Tab-separated table of C-alpha atoms in Angstrom:
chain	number	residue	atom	x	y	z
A	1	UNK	CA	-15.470	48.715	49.171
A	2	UNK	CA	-17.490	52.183	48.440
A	3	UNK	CA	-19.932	51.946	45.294
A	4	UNK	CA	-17.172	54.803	44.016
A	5	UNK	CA	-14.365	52.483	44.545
A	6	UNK	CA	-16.128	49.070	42.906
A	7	UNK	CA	-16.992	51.786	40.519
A	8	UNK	CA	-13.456	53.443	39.754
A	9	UNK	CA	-12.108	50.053	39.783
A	10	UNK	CA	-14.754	49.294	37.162
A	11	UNK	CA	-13.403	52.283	35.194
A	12	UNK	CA	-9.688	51.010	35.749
A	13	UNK	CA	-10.799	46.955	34.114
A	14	UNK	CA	-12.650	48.736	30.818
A	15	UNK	CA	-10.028	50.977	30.106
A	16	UNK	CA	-7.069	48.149	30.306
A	17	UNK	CA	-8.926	46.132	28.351
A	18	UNK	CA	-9.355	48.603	25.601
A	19	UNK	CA	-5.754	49.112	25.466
A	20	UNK	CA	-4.967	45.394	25.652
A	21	UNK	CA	-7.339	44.909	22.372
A	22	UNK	CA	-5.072	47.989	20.870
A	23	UNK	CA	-1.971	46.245	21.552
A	24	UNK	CA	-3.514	42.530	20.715
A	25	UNK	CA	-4.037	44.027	17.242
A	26	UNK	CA	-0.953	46.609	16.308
A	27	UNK	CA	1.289	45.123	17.867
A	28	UNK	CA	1.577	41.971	15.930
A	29	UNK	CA	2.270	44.748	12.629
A	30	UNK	CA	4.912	46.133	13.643
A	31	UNK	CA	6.848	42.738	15.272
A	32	UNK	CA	5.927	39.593	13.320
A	33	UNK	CA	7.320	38.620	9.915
A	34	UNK	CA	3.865	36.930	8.985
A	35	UNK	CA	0.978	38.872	9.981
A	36	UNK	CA	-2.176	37.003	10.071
A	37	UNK	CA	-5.016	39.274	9.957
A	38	UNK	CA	-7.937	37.684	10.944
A	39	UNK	CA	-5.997	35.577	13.865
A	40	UNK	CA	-5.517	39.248	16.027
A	41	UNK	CA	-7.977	40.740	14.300
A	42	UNK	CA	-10.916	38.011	15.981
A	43	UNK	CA	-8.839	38.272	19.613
A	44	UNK	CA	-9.129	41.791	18.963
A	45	UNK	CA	-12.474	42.276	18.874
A	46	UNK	CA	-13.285	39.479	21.698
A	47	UNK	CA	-11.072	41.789	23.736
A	48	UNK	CA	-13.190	44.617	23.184
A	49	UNK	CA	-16.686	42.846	23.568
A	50	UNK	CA	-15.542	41.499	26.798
A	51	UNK	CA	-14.022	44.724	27.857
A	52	UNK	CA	-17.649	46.568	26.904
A	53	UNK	CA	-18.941	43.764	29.456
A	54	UNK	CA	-16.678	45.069	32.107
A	55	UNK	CA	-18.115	48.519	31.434
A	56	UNK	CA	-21.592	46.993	31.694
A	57	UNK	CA	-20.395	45.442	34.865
A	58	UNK	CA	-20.639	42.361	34.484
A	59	UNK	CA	-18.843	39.708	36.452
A	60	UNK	CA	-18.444	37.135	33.568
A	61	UNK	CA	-17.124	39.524	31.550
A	62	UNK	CA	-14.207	40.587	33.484
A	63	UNK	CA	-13.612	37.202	34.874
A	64	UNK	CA	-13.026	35.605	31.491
A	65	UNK	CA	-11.047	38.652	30.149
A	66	UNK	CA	-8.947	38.116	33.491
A	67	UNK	CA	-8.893	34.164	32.504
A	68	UNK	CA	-8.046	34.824	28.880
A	69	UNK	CA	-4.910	37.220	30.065
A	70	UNK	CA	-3.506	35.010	32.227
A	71	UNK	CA	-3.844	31.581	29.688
A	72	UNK	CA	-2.455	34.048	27.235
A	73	UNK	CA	0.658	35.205	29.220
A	74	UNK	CA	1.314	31.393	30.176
A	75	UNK	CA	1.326	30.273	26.827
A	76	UNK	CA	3.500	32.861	26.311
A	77	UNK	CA	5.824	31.821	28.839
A	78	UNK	CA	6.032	28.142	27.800
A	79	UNK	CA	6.200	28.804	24.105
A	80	UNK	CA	8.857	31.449	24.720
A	81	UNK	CA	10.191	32.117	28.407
A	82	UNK	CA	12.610	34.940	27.438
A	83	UNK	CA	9.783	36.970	26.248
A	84	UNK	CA	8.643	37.145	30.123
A	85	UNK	CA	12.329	38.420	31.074
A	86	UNK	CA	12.155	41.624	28.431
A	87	UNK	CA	11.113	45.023	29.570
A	88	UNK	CA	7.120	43.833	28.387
A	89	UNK	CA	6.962	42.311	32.063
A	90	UNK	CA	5.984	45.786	33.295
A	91	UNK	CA	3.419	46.237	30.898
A	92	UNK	CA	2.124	43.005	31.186
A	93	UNK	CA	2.010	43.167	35.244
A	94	UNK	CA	-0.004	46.417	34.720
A	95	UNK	CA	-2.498	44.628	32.537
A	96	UNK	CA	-2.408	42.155	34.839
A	97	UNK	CA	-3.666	44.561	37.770
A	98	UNK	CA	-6.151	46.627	35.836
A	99	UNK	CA	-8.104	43.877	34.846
A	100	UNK	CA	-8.047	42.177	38.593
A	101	UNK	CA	-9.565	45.637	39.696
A	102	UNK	CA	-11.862	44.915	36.894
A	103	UNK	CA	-13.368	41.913	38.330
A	104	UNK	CA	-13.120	43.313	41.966
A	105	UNK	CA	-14.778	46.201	41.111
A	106	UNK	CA	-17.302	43.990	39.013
A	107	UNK	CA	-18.125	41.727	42.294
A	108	UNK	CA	-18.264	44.474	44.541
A	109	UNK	CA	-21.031	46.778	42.487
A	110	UNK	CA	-23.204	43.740	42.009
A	111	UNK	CA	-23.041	42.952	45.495
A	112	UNK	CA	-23.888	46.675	46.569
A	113	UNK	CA	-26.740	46.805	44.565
A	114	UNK	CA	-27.950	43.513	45.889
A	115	UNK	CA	-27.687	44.668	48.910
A	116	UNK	CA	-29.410	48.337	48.144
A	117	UNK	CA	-31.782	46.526	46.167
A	118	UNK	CA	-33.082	43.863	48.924
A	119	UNK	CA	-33.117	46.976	51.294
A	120	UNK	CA	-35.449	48.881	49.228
A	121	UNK	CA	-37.145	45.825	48.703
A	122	UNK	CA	-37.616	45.240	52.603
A	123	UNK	CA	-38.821	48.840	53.084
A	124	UNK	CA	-41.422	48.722	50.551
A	125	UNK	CA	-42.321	45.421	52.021
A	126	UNK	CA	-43.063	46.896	55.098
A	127	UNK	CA	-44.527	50.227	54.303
A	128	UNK	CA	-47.672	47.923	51.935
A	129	UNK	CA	-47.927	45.634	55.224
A	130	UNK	CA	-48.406	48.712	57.724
C-alpha cells in the first residue's frame, strides 16, 4: 500500500466515524420512546475522540473504534436479531468497511514512516561516519 492509499484509507476511517457519532447520537431522538441523554450523548463523544485518533493516525484509535463497532453490532444482534435483517444492514456493513480501511490505512502509514524514517536514519548514519 502507497502512503496515498494508507492515507485515503485514513481519510475513509475519520470520516465514518464522524458519521457513526452523528447517528450514535440523533438517532436514538427520533426512534426510542425514552431518550437517555447522557447514555448516547457519552458514546457520542467517545466516537468522536476516537475518530479524531484515526485522523491523527493512530493505530489504537481505529482499532478500538473497529472493536467498539463490532461489540456494538453483536449486542445488537443478540438483544434483538431482527434489527440485523432490516434495511440498517447496509448501513451498518458500510460502517463496518470504512472503519476496517481505517485501521488498514492506520497500520500501513505507521509502517511507511518507519520504514522512511529508519532509511533516513541509515543515510545520515553513514554520511557522519564517511
Amino acid at each position: 500500500m502507497s502512503k496515498y492509499e494508507a492515507l485515503r484509507s485514513i481519510t475513509a476511517g475519520w470520516i465514518v466515524g464522524v458519521l457513526l457519532a452523528i447517528q450514535t447520537f440523533i438517532f436514538p431522538l427520533f426512534f426510542m420512546k425514552e431518550f437517555q441523554v447522557t447514555n448516547f450523548t457519552i458514546s457520542s463523544i467517545v466516537i468522536l475522540i476516537l475518530s479524531v485518533g484515526i485522523y491523527l493516525k493512530s493505530r489504537v484509535c481505529a482499532i478500538l473504534l473497529f472493536a467498539m463497532y463490532i461489540i456494538s453490532n453483536i449486542l445488537d444482534l443478540v438483544n434483538d436479531p431482527l434489527s440485523m435483517i432490516s434495511v440498517f444492514i447496509m448501513i451498518r456493513i458500510i460502517f463496518l468497511k470504512g472503519l476496517y480501511q481505517g485501521v488498514k490505512g492506520t497500520f500501513a502509514y505507521q509502517e511507511i514512516m518507519e520504514v522512511e524514517g529508519n532509511k533516513i536514519d541509515s543515510k545520515d548514519f553513514k554520511q557522519k561516519i564517511l
